[in-house]
Short mmCIF file of C-alpha atoms and ligand atoms in Angstrom, two decimals:
data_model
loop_
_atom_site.label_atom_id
_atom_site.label_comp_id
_atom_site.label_asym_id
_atom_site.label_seq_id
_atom_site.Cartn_x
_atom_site.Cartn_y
_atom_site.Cartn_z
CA UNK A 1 111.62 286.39 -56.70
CA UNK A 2 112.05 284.84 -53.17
CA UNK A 3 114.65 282.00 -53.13
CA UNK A 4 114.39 279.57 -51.06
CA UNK A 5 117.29 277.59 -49.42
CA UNK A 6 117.27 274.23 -47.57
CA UNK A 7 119.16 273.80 -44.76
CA UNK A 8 119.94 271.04 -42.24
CA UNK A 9 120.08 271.91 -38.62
CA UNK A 10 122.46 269.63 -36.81
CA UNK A 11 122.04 271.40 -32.51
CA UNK A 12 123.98 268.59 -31.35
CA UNK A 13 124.76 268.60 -27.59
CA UNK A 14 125.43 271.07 -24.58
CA UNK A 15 125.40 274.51 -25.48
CA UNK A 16 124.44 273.67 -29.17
CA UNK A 17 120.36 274.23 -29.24
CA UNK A 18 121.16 277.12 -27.11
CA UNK A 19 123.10 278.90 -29.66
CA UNK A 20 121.40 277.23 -32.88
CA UNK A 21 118.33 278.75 -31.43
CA UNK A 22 119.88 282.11 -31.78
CA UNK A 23 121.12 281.53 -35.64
CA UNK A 24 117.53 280.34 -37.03
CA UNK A 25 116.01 283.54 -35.20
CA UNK A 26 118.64 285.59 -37.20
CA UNK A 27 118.39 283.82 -40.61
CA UNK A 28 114.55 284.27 -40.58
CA UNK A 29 114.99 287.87 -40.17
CA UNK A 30 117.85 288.56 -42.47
CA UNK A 31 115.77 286.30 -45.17
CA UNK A 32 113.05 288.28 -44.60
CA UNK A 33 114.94 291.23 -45.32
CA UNK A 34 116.43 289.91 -48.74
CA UNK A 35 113.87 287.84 -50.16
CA UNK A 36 115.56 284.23 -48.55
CA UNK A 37 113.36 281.58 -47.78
CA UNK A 38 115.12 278.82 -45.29
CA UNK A 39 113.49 275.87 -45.07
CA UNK A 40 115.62 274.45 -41.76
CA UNK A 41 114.79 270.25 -41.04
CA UNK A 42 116.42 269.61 -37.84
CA UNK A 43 118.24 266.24 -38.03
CA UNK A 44 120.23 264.54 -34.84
CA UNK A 45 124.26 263.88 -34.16
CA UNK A 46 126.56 263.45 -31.53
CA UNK A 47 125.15 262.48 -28.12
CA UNK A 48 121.66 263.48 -28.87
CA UNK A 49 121.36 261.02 -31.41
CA UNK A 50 123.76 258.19 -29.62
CA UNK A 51 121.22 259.04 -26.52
CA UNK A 52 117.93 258.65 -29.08
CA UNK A 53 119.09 255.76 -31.20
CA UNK A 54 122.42 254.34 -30.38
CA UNK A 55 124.51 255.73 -33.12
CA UNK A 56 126.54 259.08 -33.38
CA UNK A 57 125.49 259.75 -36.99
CA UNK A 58 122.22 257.90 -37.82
CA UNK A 59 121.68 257.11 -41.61
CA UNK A 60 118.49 259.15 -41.08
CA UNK A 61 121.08 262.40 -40.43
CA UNK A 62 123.20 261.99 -43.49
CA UNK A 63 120.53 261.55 -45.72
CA UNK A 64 118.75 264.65 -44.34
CA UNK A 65 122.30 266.51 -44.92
CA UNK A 66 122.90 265.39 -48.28
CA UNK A 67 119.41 266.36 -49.16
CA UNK A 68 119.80 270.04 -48.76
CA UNK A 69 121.64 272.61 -49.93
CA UNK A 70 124.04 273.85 -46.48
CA UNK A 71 124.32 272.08 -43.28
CA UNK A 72 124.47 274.62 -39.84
CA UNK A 73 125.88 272.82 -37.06
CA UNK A 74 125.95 273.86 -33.67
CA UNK A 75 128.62 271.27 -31.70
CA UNK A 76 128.51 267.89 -30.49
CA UNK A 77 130.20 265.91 -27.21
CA UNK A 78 129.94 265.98 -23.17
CA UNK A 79 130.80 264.11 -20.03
CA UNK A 80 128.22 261.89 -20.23
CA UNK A 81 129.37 260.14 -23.60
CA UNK A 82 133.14 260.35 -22.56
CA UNK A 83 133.66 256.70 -21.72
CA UNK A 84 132.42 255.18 -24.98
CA UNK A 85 134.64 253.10 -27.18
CA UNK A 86 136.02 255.58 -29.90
CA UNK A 87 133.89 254.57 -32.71
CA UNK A 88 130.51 255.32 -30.87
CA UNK A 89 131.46 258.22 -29.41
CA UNK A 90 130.00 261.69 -30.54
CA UNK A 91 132.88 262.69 -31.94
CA UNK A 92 132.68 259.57 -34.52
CA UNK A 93 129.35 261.35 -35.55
CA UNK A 94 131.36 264.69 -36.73
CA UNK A 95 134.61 262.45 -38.65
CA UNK A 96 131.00 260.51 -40.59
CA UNK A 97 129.19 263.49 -41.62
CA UNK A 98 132.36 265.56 -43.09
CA UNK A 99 133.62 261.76 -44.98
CA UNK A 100 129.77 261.12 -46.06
CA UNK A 101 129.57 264.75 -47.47
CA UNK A 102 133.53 264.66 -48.92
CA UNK A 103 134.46 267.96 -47.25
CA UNK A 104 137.79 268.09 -48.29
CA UNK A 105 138.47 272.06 -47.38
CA UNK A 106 138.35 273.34 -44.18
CA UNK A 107 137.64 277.53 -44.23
CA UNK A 108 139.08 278.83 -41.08
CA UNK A 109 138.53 282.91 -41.12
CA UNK A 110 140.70 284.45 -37.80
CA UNK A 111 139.63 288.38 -38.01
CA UNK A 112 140.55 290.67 -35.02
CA UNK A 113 137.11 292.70 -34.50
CA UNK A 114 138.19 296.11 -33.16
CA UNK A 115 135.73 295.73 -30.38
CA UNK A 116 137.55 292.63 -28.72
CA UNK A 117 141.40 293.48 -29.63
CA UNK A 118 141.91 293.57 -25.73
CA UNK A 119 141.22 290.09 -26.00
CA UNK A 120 144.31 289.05 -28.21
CA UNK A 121 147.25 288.24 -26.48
CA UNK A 122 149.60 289.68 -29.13
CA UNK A 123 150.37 293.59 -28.74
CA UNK A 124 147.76 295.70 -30.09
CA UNK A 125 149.67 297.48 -33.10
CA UNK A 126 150.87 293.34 -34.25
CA UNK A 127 147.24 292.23 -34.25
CA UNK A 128 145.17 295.28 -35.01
CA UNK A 129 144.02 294.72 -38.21
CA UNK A 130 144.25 290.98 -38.68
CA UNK A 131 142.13 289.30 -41.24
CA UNK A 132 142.69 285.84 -42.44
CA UNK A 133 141.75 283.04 -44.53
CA UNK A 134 143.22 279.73 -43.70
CA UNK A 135 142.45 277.33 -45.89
CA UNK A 136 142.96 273.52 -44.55
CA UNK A 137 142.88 270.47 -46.78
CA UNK A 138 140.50 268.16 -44.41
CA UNK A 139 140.71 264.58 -45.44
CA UNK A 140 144.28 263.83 -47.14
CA UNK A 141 147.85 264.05 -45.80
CA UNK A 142 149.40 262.24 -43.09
CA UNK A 143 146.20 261.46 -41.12
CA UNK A 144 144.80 259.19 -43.99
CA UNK A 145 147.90 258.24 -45.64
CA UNK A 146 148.78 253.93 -45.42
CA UNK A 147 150.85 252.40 -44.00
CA UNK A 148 149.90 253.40 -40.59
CA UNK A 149 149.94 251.61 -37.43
CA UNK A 150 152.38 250.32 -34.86
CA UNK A 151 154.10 247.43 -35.97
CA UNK A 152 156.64 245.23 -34.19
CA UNK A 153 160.28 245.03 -35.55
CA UNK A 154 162.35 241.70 -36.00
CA UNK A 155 164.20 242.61 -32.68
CA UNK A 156 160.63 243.18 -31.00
CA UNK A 157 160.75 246.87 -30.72
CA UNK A 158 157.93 248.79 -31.77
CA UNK A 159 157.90 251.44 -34.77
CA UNK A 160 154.82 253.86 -35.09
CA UNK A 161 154.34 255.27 -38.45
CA UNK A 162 152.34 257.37 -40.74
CA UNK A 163 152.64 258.51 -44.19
CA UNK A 164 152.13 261.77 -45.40
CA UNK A 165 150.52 261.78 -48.93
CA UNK A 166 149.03 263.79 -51.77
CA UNK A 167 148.39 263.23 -54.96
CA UNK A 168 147.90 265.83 -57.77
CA UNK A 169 144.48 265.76 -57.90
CA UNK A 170 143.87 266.41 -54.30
CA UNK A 171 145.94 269.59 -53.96
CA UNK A 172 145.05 270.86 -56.93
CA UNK A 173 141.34 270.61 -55.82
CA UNK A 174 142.38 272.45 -52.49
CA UNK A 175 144.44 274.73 -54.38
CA UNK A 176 140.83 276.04 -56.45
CA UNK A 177 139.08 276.34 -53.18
CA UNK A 178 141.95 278.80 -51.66
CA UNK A 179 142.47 280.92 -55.38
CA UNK A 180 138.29 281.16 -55.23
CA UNK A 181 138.48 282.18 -51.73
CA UNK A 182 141.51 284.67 -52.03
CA UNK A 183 139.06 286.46 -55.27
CA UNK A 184 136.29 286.97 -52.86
CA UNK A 185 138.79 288.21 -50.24
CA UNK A 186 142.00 290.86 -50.68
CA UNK A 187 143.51 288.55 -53.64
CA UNK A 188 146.97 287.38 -51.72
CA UNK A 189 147.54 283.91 -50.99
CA UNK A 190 150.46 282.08 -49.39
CA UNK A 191 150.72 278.49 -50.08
CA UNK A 192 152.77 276.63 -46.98
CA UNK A 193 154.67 273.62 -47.10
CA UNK A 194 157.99 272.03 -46.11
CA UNK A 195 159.05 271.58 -49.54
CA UNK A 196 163.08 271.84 -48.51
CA UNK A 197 162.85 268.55 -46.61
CA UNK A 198 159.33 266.76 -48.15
CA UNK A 199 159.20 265.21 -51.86
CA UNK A 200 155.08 265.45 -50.91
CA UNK A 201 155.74 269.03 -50.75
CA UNK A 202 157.35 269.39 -53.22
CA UNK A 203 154.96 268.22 -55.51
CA UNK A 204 152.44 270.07 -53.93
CA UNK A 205 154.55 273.44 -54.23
CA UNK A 206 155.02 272.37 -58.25
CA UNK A 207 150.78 271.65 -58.61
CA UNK A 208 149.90 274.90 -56.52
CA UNK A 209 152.27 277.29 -58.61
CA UNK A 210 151.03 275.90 -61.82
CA UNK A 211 147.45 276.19 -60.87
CA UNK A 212 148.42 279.46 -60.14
CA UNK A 213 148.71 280.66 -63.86
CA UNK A 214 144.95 280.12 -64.19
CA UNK A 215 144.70 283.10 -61.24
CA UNK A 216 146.54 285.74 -62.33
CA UNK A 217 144.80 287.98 -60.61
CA UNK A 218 145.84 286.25 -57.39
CA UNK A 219 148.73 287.20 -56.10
CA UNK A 220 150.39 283.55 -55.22
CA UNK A 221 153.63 283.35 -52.38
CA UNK A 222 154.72 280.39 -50.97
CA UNK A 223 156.43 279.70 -47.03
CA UNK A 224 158.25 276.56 -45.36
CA UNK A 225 155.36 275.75 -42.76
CA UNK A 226 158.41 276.92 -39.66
CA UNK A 227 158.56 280.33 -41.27
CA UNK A 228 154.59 280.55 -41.29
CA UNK A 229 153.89 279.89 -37.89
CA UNK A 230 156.83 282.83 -36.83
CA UNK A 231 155.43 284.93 -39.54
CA UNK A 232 151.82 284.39 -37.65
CA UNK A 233 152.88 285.68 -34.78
CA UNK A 234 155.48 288.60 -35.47
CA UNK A 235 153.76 290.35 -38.60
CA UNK A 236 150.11 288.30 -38.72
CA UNK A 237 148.53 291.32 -40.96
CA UNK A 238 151.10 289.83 -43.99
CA UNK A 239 148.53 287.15 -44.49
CA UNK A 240 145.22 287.24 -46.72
CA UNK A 241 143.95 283.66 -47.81
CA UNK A 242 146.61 281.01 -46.44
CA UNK A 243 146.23 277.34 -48.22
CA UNK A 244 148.06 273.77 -46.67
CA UNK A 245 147.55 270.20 -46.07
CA UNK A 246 145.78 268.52 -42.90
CA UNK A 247 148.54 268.62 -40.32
CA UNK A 248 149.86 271.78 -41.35
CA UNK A 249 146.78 273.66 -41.47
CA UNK A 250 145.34 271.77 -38.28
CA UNK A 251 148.14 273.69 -36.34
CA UNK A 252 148.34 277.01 -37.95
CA UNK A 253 144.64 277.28 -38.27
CA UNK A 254 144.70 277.29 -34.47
CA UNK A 255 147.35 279.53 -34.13
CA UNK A 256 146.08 282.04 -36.37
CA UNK A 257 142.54 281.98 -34.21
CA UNK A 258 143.87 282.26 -31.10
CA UNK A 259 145.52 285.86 -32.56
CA UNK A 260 142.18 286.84 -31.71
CA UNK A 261 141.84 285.48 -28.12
CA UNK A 262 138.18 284.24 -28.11
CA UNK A 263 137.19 280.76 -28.99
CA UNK A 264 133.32 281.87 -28.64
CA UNK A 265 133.87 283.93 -31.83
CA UNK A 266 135.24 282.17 -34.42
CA UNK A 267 133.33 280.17 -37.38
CA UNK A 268 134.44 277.85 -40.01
CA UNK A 269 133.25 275.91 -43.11
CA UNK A 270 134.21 272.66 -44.69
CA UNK A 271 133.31 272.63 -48.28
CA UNK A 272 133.14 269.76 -50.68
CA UNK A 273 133.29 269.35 -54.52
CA UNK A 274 129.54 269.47 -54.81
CA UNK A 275 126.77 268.91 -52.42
CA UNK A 276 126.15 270.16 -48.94
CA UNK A 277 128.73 271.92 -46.80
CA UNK A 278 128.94 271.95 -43.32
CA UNK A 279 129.35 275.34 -41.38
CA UNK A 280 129.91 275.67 -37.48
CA UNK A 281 131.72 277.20 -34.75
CA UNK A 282 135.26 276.67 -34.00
CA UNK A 283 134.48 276.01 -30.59
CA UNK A 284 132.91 272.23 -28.79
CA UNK A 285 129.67 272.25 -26.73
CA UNK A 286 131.09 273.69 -23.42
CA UNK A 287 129.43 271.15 -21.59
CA UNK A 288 130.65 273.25 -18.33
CA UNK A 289 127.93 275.91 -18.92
CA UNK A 290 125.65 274.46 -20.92
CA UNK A 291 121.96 275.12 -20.29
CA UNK A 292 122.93 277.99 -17.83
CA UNK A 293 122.13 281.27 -20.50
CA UNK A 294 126.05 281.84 -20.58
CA UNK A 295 126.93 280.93 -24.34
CA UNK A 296 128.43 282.91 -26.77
CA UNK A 297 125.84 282.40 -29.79
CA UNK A 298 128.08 284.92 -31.74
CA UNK A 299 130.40 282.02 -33.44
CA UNK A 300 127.29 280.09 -34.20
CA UNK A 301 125.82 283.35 -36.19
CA UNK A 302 129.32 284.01 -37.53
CA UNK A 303 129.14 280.50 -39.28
CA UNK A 304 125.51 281.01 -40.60
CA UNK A 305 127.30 284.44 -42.48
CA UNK A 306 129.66 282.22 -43.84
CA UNK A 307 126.84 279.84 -44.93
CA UNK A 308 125.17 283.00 -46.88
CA UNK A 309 128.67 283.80 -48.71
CA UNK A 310 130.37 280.46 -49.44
CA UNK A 311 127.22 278.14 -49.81
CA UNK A 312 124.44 280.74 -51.23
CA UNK A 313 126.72 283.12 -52.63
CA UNK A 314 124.27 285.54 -50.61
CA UNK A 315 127.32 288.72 -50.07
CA UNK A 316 125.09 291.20 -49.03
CA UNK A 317 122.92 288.77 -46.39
CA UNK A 318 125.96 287.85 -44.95
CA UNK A 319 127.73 291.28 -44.56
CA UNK A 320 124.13 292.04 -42.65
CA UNK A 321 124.51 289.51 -40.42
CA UNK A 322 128.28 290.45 -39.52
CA UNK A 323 127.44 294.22 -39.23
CA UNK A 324 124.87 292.96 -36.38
CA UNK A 325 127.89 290.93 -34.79
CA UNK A 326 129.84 293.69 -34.84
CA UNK A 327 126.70 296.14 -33.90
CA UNK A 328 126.62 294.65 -30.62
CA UNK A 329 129.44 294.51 -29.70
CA UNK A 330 129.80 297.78 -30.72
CA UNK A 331 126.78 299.11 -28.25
CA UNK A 332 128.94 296.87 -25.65
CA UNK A 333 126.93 293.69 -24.88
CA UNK A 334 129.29 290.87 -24.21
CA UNK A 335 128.74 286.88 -22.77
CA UNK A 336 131.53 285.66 -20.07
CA UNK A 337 134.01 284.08 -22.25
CA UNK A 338 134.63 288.02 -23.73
CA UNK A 339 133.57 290.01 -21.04
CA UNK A 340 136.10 292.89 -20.00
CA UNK A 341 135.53 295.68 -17.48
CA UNK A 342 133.23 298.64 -18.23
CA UNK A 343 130.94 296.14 -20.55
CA UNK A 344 127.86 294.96 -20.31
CA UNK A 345 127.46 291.50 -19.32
CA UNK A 346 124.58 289.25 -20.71
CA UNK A 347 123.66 285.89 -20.88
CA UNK A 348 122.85 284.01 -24.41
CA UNK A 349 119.71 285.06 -24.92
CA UNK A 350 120.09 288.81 -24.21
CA UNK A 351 122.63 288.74 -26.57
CA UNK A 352 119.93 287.39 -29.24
CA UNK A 353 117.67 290.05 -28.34
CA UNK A 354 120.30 292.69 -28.91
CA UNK A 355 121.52 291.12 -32.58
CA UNK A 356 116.96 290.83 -33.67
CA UNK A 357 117.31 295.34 -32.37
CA UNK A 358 120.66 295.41 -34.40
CA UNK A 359 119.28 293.86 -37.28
CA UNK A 360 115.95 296.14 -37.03
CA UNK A 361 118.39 299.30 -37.44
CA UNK A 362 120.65 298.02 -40.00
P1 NAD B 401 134.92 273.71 -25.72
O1 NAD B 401 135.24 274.56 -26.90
O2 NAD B 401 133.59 273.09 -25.66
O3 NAD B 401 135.13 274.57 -24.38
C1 NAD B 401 136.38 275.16 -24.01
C2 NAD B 401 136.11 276.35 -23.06
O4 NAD B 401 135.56 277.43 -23.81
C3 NAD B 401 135.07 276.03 -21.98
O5 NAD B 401 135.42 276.71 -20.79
C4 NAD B 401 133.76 276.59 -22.53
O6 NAD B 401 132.85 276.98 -21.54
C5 NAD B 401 134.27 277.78 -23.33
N1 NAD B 401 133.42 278.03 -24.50
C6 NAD B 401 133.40 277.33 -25.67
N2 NAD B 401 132.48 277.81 -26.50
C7 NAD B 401 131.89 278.84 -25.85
C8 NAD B 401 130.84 279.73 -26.19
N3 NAD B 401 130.21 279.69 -27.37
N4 NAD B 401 130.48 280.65 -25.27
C9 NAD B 401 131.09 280.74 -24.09
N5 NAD B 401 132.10 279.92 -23.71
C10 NAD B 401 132.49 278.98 -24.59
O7 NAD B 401 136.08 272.60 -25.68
P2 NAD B 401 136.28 271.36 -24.68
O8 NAD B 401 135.90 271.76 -23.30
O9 NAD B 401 137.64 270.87 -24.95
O10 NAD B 401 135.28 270.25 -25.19
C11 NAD B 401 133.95 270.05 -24.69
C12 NAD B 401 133.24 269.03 -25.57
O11 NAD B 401 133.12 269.56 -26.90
C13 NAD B 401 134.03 267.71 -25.71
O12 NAD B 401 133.10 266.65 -25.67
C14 NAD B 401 134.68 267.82 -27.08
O13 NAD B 401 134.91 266.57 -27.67
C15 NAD B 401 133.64 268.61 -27.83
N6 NAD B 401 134.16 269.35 -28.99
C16 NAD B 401 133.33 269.41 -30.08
C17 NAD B 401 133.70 270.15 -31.16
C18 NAD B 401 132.74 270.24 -32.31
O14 NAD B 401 131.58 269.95 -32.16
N7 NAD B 401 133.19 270.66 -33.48
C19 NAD B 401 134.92 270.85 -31.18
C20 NAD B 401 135.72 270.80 -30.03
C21 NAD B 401 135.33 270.05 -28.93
#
């Protein structure tokens, strides 16, 4: 029986339709192949929607989102929007959707495709190899935690603060998302904190290792957040599925991408408790070569995979769709941002035509 999937297409700005163009063309064919129907509704954000009707994240958009059953989003921003007060700018549009969906986890995969090790700049035999999980807790920790502000002092100095905070319920909500995702993956995952200086931390050291019982086919270590980020980059193929808070995670999860050297490949998902998540390229909107056929749309595809595995729980759709990533490459086609000598450069939509062949021989 054909199922049927609805999903909300959020383009966004600069490069976004470009590459979100290249996604839908991708989904319709892999659906076709497995019996998928997507019904896509295209819904504004960012500076196409500040541009159409003054706000970053129109009610319109959120209802759409919460309506369906994944949101795809390309990327949002540009010049033009740049001078707006904080609250109307596009960005504002991105921090609404992921609070009015409650996307508490952030799914940050950093794989080193054998095709594009060149482009790490790690040795080849540290980073060959590479495939990881991090799992970031999205909307708790120190950049929500009150009291926060900068306040004056009796003497009239000023203090800034901001309080890191977690309660039990929170991590141990994370802590499910990272033992799911470590089953689906290689079954290893390091919990990082700074539990030898934090009381936070150490609570959430004590509410991750006693969630661990209920895994025990997970294999569950734990690392002072200092030690991770060394570990990252002297002996990166130690790590599986990686789980920590918001500032933590916002850090390593960059650090652990950039082991693979090209922001135009790398996809991510923010999941809530129920409902609609949201899945989209690592990268922004590249205003500087937008509409010019230069985009990578390979992220943007990337992120519709993880759409099939983590939303629709659609394994072998997804491994199609990353067998035609890695197909092209494969047959040498690469955009700008990964070109290296002896390839074969092409623009954004060349490099759609060459995924729809890949996908007609896998
Ligand atoms: P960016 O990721 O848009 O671009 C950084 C560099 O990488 C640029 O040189 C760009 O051309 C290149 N690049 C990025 N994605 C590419 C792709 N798919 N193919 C080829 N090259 C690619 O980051 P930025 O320049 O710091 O930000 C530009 C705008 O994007 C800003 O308005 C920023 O706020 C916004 N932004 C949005 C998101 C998001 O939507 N999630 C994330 C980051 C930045």
């Amino acid at each position: 029986m054909t199922k049927n999937y609805r999903v909300t297409l959020l383009p966004g700005d600069g490069i976004g339709p470009e590459i979100m163009a290249v996604a839908v063309d991708v989904l319709n064919i892999v659906g076709k192949k497995f019996d998928i129907n997507f019904e896509f509704q295209e819904a504004l954000i960012g500076g196409a929607a500040i541009d159409a009707t003054g706000e970053p994240l129109p009610s319109a958009t959120l209802d759409t989102c919460r309506n369906s059953d994944a949101v795809l989003l390309a990327a949002i921003g540009g010049y033009k929007w740049d001078s707006l007060p904080n609250h109307q700018r596009p960005e504002a549009g991105l921090l609404g959707l992921r609070a009015g969906l409650g996307l508490f986890a952030n799914l940050r995969p950093a794989q080193i495709l054998p095709q594009l090790i060149d482009a790490s700049t790690l040795k080849k035999e540290v980073v060959e190899g590479v495939d990881i999980m991090v799992v970031r807790e999205l909307t708790g920790g120190i950049y929500f935690g009150k009291p926060r502000g900068i306040f004056e002092t009796e003497t009239g100095e000023r203090r800034g603060v901001n309080t890191m905070v977690y309660s039990e319920s929170e991590i141990e909500r994370i802590g499910r998302v990272a033992f799911e995702a470590a089953r689906k993956r290689r079954g290893k995952l390091c919990s990082v904190d700074k539990s030898n200086v934090l009381d936070v931390s150490q609570l959430w050291r004590e509410c991750i290792t006693k969630l661990g019982k209920e895994y025990p086919d997970v294999e569950l270590t734990h690392l002072y957040v200092d030690n991770a980020a060394m570990q990252l980059l002297r002996a990166p193929k130690q790590f599986d599925t990686i789980v920590t808070g918001n500032l933590f995670g916002d850090i390593l999860s960059d650090a652990a991408a950039m082991l693979t050297g090209s922001i135009g490949m790398l996809p991510s998902a923010s999941l809530g408790a129920t409902g609609a998540g949201v899945f989209e390229p690592v990268h922004g909107s590249a205003p500087d070569i937008a509409g010019q056929d230069k985009a990578n749309p390979l992220a943007q595809v990337l992120s519709a995979a993880m759409m099939l595995r983590y939303a629709f729980n659609e394994k072998a759709a997804a491994d199609c769709l990353e067998n035609a990533v890695l197909d092209v490459l494969q047959r040498g086609y690469r955009t700008g941002d990964i070109m290296s000598p002896g390839m074969d450069l092409v623009g954004c939509r060349a490099m759609s035509a060459a995924l729809i062949n890949s996908l007609g021989g896998i």
